[in-house]
mmCIF file of C-alpha atoms and ligand atoms in Angstrom:
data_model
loop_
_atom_site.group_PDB
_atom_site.id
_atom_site.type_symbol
_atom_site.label_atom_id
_atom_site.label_comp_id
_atom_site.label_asym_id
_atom_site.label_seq_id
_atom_site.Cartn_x
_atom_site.Cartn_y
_atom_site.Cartn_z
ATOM 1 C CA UNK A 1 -15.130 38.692 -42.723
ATOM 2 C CA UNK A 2 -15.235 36.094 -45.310
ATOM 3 C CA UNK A 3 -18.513 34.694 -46.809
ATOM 4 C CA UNK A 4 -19.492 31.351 -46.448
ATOM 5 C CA UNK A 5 -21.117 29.439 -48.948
ATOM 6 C CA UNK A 6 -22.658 26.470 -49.410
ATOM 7 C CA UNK A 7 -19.999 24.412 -50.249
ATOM 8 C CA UNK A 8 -18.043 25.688 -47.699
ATOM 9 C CA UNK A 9 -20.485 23.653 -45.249
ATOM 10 C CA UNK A 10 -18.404 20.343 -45.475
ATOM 11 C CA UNK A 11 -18.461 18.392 -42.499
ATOM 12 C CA UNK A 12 -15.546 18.655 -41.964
ATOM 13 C CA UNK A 13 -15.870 22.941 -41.888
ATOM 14 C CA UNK A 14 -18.741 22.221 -39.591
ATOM 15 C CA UNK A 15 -16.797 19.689 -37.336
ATOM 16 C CA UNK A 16 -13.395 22.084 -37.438
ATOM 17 C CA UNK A 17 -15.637 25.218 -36.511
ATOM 18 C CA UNK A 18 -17.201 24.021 -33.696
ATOM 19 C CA UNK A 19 -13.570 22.369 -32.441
ATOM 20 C CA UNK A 20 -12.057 26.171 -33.381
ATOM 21 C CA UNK A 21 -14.668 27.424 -30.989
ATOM 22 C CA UNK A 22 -14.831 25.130 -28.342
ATOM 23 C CA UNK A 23 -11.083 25.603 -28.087
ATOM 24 C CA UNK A 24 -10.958 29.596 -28.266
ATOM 25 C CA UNK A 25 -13.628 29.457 -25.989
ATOM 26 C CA UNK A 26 -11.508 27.509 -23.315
ATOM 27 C CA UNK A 27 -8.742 30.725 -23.731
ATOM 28 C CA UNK A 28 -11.215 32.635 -22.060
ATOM 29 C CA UNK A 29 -10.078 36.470 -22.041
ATOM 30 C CA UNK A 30 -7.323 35.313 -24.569
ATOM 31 C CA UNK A 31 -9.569 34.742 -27.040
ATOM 32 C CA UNK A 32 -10.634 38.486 -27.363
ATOM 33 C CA UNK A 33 -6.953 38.811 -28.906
ATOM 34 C CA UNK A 34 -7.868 35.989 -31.868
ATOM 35 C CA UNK A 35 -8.142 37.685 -35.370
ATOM 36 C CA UNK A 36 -11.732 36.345 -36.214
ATOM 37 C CA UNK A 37 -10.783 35.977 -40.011
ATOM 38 C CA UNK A 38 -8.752 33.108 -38.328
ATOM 39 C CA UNK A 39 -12.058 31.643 -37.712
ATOM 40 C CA UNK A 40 -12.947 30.767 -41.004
ATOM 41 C CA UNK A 41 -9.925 30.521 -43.138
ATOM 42 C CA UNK A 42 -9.712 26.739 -42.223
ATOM 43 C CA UNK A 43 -10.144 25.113 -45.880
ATOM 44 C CA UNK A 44 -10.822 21.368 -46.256
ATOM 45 C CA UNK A 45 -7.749 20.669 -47.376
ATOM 46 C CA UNK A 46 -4.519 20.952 -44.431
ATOM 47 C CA UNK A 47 -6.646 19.479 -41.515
ATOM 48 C CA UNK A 48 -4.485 18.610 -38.829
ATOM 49 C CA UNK A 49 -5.911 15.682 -36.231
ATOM 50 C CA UNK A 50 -4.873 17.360 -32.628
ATOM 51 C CA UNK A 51 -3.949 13.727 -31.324
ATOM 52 C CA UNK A 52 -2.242 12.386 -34.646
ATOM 53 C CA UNK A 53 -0.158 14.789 -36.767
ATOM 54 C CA UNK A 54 -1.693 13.064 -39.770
ATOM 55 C CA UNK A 55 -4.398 14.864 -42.136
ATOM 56 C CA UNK A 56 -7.739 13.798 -41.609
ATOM 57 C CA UNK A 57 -9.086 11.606 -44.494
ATOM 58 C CA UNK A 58 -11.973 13.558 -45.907
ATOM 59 C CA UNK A 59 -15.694 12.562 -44.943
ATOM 60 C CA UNK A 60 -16.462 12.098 -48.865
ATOM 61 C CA UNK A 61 -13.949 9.056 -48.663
ATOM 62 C CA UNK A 62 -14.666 7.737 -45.291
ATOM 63 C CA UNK A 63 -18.129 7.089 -46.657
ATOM 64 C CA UNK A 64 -18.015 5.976 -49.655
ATOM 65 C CA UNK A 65 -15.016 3.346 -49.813
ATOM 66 C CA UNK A 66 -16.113 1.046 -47.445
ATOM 67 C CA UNK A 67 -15.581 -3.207 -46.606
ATOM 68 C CA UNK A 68 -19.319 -4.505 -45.639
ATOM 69 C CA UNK A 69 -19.374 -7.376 -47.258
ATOM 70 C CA UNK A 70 -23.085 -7.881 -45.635
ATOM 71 C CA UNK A 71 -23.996 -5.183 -48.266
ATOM 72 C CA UNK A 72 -21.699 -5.815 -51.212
ATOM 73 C CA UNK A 73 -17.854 -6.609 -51.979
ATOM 74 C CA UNK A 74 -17.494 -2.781 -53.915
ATOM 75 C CA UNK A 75 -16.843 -0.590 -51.619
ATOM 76 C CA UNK A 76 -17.924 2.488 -53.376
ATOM 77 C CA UNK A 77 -21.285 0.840 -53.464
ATOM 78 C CA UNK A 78 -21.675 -0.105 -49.525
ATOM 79 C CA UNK A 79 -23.374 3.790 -49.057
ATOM 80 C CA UNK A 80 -25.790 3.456 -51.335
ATOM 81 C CA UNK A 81 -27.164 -0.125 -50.602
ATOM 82 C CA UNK A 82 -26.740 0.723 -46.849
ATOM 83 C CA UNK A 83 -28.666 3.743 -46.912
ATOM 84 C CA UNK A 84 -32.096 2.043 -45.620
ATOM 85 C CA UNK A 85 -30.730 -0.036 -42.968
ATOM 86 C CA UNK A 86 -33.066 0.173 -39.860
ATOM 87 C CA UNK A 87 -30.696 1.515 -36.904
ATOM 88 C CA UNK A 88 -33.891 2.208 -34.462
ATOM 89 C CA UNK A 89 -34.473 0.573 -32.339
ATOM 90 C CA UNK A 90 -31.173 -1.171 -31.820
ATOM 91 C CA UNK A 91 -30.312 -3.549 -28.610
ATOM 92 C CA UNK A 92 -26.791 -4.495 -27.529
ATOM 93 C CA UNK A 93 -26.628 -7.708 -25.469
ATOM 94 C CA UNK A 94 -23.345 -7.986 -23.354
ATOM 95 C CA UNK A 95 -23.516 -10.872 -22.207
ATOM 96 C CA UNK A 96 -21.473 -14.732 -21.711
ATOM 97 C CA UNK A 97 -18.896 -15.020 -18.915
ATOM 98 C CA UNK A 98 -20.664 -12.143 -16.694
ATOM 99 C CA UNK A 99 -22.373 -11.289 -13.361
ATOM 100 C CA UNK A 100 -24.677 -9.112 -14.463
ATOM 101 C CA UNK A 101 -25.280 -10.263 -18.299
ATOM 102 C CA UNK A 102 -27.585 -6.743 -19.847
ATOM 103 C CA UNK A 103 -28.903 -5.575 -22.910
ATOM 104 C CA UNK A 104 -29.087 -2.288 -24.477
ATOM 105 C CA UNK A 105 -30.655 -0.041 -26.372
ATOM 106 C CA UNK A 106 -28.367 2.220 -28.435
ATOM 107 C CA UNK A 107 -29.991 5.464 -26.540
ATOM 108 C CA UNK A 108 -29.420 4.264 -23.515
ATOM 109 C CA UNK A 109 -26.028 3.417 -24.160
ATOM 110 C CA UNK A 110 -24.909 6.520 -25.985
ATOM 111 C CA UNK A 111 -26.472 8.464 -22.915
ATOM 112 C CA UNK A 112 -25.198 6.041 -19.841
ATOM 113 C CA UNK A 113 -21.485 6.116 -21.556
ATOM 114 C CA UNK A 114 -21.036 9.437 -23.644
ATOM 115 C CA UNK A 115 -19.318 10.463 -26.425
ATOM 116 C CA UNK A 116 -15.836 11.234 -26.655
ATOM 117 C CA UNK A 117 -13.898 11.927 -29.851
ATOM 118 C CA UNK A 118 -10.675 9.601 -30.638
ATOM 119 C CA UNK A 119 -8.846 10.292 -33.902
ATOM 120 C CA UNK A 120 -7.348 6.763 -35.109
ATOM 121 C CA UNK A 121 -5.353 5.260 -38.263
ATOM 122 C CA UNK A 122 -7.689 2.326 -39.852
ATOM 123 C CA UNK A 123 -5.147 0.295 -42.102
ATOM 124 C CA UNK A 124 -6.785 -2.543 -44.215
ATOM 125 C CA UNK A 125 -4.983 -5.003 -44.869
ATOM 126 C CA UNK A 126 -5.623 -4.255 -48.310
ATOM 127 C CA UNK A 127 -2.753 -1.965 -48.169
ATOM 128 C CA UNK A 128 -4.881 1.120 -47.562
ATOM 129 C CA UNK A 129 -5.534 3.177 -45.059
ATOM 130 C CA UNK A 130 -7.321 6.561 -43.172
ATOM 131 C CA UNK A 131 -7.508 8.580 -40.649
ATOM 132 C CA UNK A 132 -10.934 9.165 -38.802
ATOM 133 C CA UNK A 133 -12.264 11.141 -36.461
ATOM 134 C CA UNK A 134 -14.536 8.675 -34.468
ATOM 135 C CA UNK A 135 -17.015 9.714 -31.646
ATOM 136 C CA UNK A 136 -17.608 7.021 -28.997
ATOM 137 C CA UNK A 137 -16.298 5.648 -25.635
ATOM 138 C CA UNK A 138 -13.946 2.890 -24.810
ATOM 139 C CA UNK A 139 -15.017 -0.845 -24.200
ATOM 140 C CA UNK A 140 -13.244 -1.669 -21.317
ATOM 141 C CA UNK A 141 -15.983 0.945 -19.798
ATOM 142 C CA UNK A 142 -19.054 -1.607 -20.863
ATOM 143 C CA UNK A 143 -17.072 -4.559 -20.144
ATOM 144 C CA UNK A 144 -16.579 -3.540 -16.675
ATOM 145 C CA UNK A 145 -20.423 -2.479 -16.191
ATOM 146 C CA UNK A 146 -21.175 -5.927 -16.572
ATOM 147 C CA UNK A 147 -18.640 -7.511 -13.888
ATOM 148 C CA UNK A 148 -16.373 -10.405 -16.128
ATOM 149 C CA UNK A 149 -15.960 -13.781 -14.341
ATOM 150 C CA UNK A 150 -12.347 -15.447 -13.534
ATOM 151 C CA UNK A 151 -13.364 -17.628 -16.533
ATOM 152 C CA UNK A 152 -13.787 -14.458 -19.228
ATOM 153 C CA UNK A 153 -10.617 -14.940 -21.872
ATOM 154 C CA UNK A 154 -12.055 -13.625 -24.597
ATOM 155 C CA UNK A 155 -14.723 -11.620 -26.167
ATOM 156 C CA UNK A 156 -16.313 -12.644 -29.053
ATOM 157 C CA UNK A 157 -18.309 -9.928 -31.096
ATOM 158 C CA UNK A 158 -21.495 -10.528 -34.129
ATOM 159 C CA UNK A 159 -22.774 -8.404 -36.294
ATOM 160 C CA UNK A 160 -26.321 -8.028 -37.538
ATOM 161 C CA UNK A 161 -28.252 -11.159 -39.292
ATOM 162 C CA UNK A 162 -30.960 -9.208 -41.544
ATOM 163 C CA UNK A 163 -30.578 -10.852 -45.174
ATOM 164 C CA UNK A 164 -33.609 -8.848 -45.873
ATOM 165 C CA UNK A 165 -32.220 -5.395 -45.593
ATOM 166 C CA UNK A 166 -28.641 -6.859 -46.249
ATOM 167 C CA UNK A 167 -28.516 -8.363 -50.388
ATOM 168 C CA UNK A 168 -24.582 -9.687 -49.536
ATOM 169 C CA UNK A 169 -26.062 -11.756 -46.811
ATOM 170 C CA UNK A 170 -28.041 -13.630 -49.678
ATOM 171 C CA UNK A 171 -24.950 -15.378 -51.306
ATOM 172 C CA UNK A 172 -23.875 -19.068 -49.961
ATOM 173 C CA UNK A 173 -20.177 -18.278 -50.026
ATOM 174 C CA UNK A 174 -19.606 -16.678 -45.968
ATOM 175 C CA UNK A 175 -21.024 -18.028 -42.925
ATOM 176 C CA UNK A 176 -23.003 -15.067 -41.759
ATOM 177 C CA UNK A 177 -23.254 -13.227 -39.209
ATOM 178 C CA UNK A 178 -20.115 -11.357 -39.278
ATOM 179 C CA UNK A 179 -18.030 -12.584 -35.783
ATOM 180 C CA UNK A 180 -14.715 -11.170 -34.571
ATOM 181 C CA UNK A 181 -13.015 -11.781 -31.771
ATOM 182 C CA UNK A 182 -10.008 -10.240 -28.989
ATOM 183 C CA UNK A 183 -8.157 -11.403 -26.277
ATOM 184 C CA UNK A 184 -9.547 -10.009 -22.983
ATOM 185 C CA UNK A 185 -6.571 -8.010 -22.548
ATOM 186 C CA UNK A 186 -6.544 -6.506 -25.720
ATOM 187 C CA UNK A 187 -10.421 -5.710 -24.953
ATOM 188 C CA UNK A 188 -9.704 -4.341 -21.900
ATOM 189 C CA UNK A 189 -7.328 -2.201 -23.450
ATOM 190 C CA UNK A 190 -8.433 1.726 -23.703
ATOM 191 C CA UNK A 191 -7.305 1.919 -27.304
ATOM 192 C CA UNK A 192 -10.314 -0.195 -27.790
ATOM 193 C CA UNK A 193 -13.282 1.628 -28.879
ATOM 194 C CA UNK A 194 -16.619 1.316 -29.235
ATOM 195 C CA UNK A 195 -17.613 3.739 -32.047
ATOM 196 C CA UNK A 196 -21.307 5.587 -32.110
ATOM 197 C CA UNK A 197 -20.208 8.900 -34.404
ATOM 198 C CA UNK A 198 -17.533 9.981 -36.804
ATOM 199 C CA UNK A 199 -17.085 14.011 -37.562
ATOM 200 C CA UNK A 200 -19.128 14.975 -34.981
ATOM 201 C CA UNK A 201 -21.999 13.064 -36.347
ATOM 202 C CA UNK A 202 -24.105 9.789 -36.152
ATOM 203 C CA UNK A 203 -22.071 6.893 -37.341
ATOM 204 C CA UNK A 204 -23.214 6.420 -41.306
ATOM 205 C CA UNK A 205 -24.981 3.233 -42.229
ATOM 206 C CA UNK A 206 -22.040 2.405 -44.546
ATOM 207 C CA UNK A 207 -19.870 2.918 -41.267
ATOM 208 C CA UNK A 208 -21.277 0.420 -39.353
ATOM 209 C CA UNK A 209 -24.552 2.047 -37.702
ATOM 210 C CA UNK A 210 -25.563 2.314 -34.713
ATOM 211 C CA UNK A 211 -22.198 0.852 -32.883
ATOM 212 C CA UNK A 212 -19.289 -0.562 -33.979
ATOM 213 C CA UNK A 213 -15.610 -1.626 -33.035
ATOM 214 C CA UNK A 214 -12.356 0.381 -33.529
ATOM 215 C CA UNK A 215 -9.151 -1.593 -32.751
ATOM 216 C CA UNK A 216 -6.707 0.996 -34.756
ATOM 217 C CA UNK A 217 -3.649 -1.197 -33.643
ATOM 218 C CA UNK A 218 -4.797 -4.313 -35.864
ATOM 219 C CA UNK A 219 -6.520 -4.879 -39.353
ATOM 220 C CA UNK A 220 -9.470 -2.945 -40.234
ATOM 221 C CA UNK A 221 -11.450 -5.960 -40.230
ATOM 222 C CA UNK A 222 -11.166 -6.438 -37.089
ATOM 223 C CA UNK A 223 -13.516 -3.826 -36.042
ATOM 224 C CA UNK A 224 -16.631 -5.332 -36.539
ATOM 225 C CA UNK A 225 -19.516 -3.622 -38.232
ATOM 226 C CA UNK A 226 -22.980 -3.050 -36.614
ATOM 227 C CA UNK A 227 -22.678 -4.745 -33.638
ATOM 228 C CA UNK A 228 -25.824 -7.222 -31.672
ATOM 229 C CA UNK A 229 -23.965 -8.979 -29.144
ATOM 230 C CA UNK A 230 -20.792 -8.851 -27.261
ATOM 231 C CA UNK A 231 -19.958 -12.059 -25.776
ATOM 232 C CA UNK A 232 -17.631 -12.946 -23.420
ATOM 233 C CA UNK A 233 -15.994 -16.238 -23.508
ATOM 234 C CA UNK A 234 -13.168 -18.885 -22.154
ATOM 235 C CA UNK A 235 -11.890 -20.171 -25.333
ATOM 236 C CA UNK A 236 -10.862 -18.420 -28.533
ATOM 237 C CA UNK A 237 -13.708 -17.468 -30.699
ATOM 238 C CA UNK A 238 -14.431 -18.146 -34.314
ATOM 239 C CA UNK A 239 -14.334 -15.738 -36.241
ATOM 240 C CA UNK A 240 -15.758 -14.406 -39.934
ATOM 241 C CA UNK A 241 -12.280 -14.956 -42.005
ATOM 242 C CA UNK A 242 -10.461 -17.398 -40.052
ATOM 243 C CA UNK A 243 -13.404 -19.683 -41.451
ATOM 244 C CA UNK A 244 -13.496 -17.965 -44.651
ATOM 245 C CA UNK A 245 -10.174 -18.106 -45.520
ATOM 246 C CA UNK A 246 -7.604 -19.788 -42.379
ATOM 247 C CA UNK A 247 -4.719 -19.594 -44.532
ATOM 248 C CA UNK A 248 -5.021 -15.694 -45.246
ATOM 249 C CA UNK A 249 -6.132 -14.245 -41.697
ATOM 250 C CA UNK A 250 -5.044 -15.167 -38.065
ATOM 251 C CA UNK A 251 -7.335 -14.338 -35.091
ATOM 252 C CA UNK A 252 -4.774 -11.570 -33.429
ATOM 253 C CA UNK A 253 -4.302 -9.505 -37.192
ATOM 254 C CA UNK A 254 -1.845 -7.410 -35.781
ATOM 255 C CA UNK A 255 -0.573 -4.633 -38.322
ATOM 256 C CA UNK A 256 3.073 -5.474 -39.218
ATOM 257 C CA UNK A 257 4.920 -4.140 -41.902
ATOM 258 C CA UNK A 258 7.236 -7.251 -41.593
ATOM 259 C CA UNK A 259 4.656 -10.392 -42.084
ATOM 260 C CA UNK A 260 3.333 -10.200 -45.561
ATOM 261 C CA UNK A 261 -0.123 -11.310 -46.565
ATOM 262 C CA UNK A 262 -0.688 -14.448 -49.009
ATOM 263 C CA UNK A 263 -1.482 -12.103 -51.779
ATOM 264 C CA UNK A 264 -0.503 -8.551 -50.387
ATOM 265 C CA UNK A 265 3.292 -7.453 -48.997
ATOM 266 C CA UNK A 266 2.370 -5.461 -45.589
ATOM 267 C CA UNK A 267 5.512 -3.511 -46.117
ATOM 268 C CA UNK A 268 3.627 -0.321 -47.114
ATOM 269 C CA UNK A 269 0.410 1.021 -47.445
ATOM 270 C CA UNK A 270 -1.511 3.881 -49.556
ATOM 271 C CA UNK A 271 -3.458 6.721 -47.835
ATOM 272 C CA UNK A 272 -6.968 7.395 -49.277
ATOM 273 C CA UNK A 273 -6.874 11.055 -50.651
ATOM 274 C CA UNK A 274 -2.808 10.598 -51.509
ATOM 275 C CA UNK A 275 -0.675 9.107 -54.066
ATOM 276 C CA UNK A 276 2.848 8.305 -52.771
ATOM 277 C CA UNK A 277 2.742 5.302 -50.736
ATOM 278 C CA UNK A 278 3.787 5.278 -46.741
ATOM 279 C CA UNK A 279 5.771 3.071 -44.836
ATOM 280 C CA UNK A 280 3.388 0.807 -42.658
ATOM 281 C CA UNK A 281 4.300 1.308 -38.933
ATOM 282 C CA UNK A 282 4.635 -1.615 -36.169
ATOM 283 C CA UNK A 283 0.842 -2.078 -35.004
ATOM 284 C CA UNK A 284 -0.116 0.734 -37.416
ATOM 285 C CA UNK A 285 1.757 3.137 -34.979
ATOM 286 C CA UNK A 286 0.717 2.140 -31.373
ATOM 287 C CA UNK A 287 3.435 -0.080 -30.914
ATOM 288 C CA UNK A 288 4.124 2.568 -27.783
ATOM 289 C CA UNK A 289 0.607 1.544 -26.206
ATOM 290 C CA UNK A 290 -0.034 -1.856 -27.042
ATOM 291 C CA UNK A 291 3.586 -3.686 -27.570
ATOM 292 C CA UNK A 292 4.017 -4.991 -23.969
ATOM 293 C CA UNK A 293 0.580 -7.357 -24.953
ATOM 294 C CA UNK A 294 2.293 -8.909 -27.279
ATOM 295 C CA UNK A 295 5.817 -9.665 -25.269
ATOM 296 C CA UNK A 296 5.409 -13.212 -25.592
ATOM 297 C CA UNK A 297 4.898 -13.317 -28.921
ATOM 298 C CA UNK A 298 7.338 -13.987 -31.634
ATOM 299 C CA UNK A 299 6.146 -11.343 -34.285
ATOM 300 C CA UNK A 300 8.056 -12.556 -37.424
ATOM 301 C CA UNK A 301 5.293 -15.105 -37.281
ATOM 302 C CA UNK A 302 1.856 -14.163 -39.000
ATOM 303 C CA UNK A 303 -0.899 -15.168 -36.424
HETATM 304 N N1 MTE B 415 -19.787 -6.572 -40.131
HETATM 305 C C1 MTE B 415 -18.721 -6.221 -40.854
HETATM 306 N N2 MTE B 415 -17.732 -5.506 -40.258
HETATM 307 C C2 MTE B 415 -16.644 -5.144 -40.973
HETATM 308 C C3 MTE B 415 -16.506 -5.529 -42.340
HETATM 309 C C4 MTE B 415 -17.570 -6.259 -42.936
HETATM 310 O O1 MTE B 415 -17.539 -6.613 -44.138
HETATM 311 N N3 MTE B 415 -18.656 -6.568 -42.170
HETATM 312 N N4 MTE B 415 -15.361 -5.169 -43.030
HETATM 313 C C5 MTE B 415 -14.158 -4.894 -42.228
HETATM 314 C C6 MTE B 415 -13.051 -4.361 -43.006
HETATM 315 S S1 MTE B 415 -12.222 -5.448 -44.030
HETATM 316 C C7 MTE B 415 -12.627 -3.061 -42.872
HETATM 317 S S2 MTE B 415 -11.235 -2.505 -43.653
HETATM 318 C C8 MTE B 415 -13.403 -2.092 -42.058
HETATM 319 C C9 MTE B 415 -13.788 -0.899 -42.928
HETATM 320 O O2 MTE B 415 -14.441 0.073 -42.179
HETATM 321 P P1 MTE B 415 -14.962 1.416 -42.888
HETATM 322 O O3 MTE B 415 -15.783 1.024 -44.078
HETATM 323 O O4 MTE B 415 -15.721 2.149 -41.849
HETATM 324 O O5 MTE B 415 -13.714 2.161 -43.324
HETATM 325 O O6 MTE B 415 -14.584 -2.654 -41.508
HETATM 326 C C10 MTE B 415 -14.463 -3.982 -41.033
HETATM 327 N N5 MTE B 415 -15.676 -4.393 -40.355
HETATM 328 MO MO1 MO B 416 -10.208 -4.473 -44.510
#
């Protein structure tokens, strides 16, 4: 059997041997009849998501090119300056247009809820994407824990306020906290994800410790960073860069290849860890799951 050496102890060998096993062990007497060199001739490279047939982007990149402006606008130095934000203890309020209004701690909430893995595209509207293996569970789940009124028709979502572990939150140019927003439906939506982990691991600072949103159908800023309070509303939120900059970003930020940005066509987009560029796909590829919210839309328009 081959050796393994240290640097064959990515996370992402780690994360694709324990997957390999978990799934030979569900063969049962099959799995007798597995070559074990199989086992560990997995390299980093050629990783296949099982629920996307795109490569995984590797951990290396999904940690170290990040957005959180709260931290810094480079995005190779977001990991560094993250590094000693305090994640515990960490409270969740859900609250707003509920019967039961409830916070949170993070424990609680990773043990009440689980943790189930959900491979998803994140396209920035940048014109770069990925492709990341989250761990989490859906937020429809926590939305219906705490009972919405009639009068719930949107959820507003904030971010962490702590200029003194956060240097970006310093500057005078954004309105801080961080605040994003979705239409209830779209929240309700299982696509919608509330995101503790990523390769089989606590979510990185640099990720968006403890909790954070993943909404792989729109923008990547749309899923909101570190989250304190989920708030449900009757009138459209707010949010972060339809203040900063209304003539650049609209409040529903659906991907489409066919709208182009102010500054940026939306046409195509550029993988982290290739070099060609790809075609960018209606809603970033879940056009299938989420179109029919959008029927009364007209989607040459940029919203
Ligand atoms: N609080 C907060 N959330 C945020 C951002 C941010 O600056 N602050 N950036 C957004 C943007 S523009 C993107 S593309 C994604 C990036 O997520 P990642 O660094 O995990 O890839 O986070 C989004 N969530
Ligand atoms: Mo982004």
């Amino acid at each position: 059997m081959q050796q393994l050496t240290s640097s064959d102890i990515t996370p992402e060998s780690v994360y694709l041997n324990r997957r390999k096993f978990m799934k030979t062990a569900g063969f049962g007497a099959l799995a007798g009849l597995i070559n074990p060199l199989t086992l560990f001739s997995q390299t980093e490279t050629g990783i296949i998501g099982e629920q996307l047939r795109d490569e995984l982007t590797r951990f290396q990149a999904i940690t170290h090119y990040n957005n959180f402006y709260e931290f810094t606008t480079d995005k190779e130095g977001v990991a560094d300056l993250a590094k000693d934000l305090t994640t515990s203890p960490w409270e969740l309020e859900v609250t707003g247009e509920v019967h039961d209004p409830r916070t949170f701690d993070i424990e609680e909430l990773k043990k009440r809820y689980g943790q189930e893995e959900r491979i998803y595209r994140l396209r920035c509207v940048e014109g770069w994407s990925m492709v990341i293996p989250w761990m989490g569970f859906p937020l429809p789940v926590l939305l219906k824990a705490v009972e919405p009124t009639s009068r719930a028709k949107f959820v507003r979502f904030v971010s962490v306020n702590r200029p003194s572990e956060m240097p970006g939150q310093k500057g005078g140019w954004y309105q801080w906290p961080y605040v994003e927003g979705l239409r209830i439906d779209e929240a309700m939506h299982d696509l919608t994800f509330l995101v503790t982990g990523l390769y089989g691991k606590d979510l990185p600072h640099q990720n968006g410790a403890p909790i954070r949103l993943a909404v792989p159908w729109k923008y990547g800023f749309k899923s909101i960073k570190s989250l304190v309070k989920i708030e449900l509303v009757s009138e459209m939120p707010r949010t972060f860069w339809t203040q900063a900059a209304p003539k650049e970003y609209g409040f529903y930020a659906n991907v489409n290849p066919n709208v182009p940005h102010p500054r940026w066509s939306q046409s195509s987009e550029r993988r982290i860890g290739e070099f060609r560029r790809r075609k960018t796909l209606m809603f970033n590829g879940y056009a299938e799951e989420v179109g029919h919210l959008y029927s009364d839309m007209d989607l040459r328009r940029n919203y």
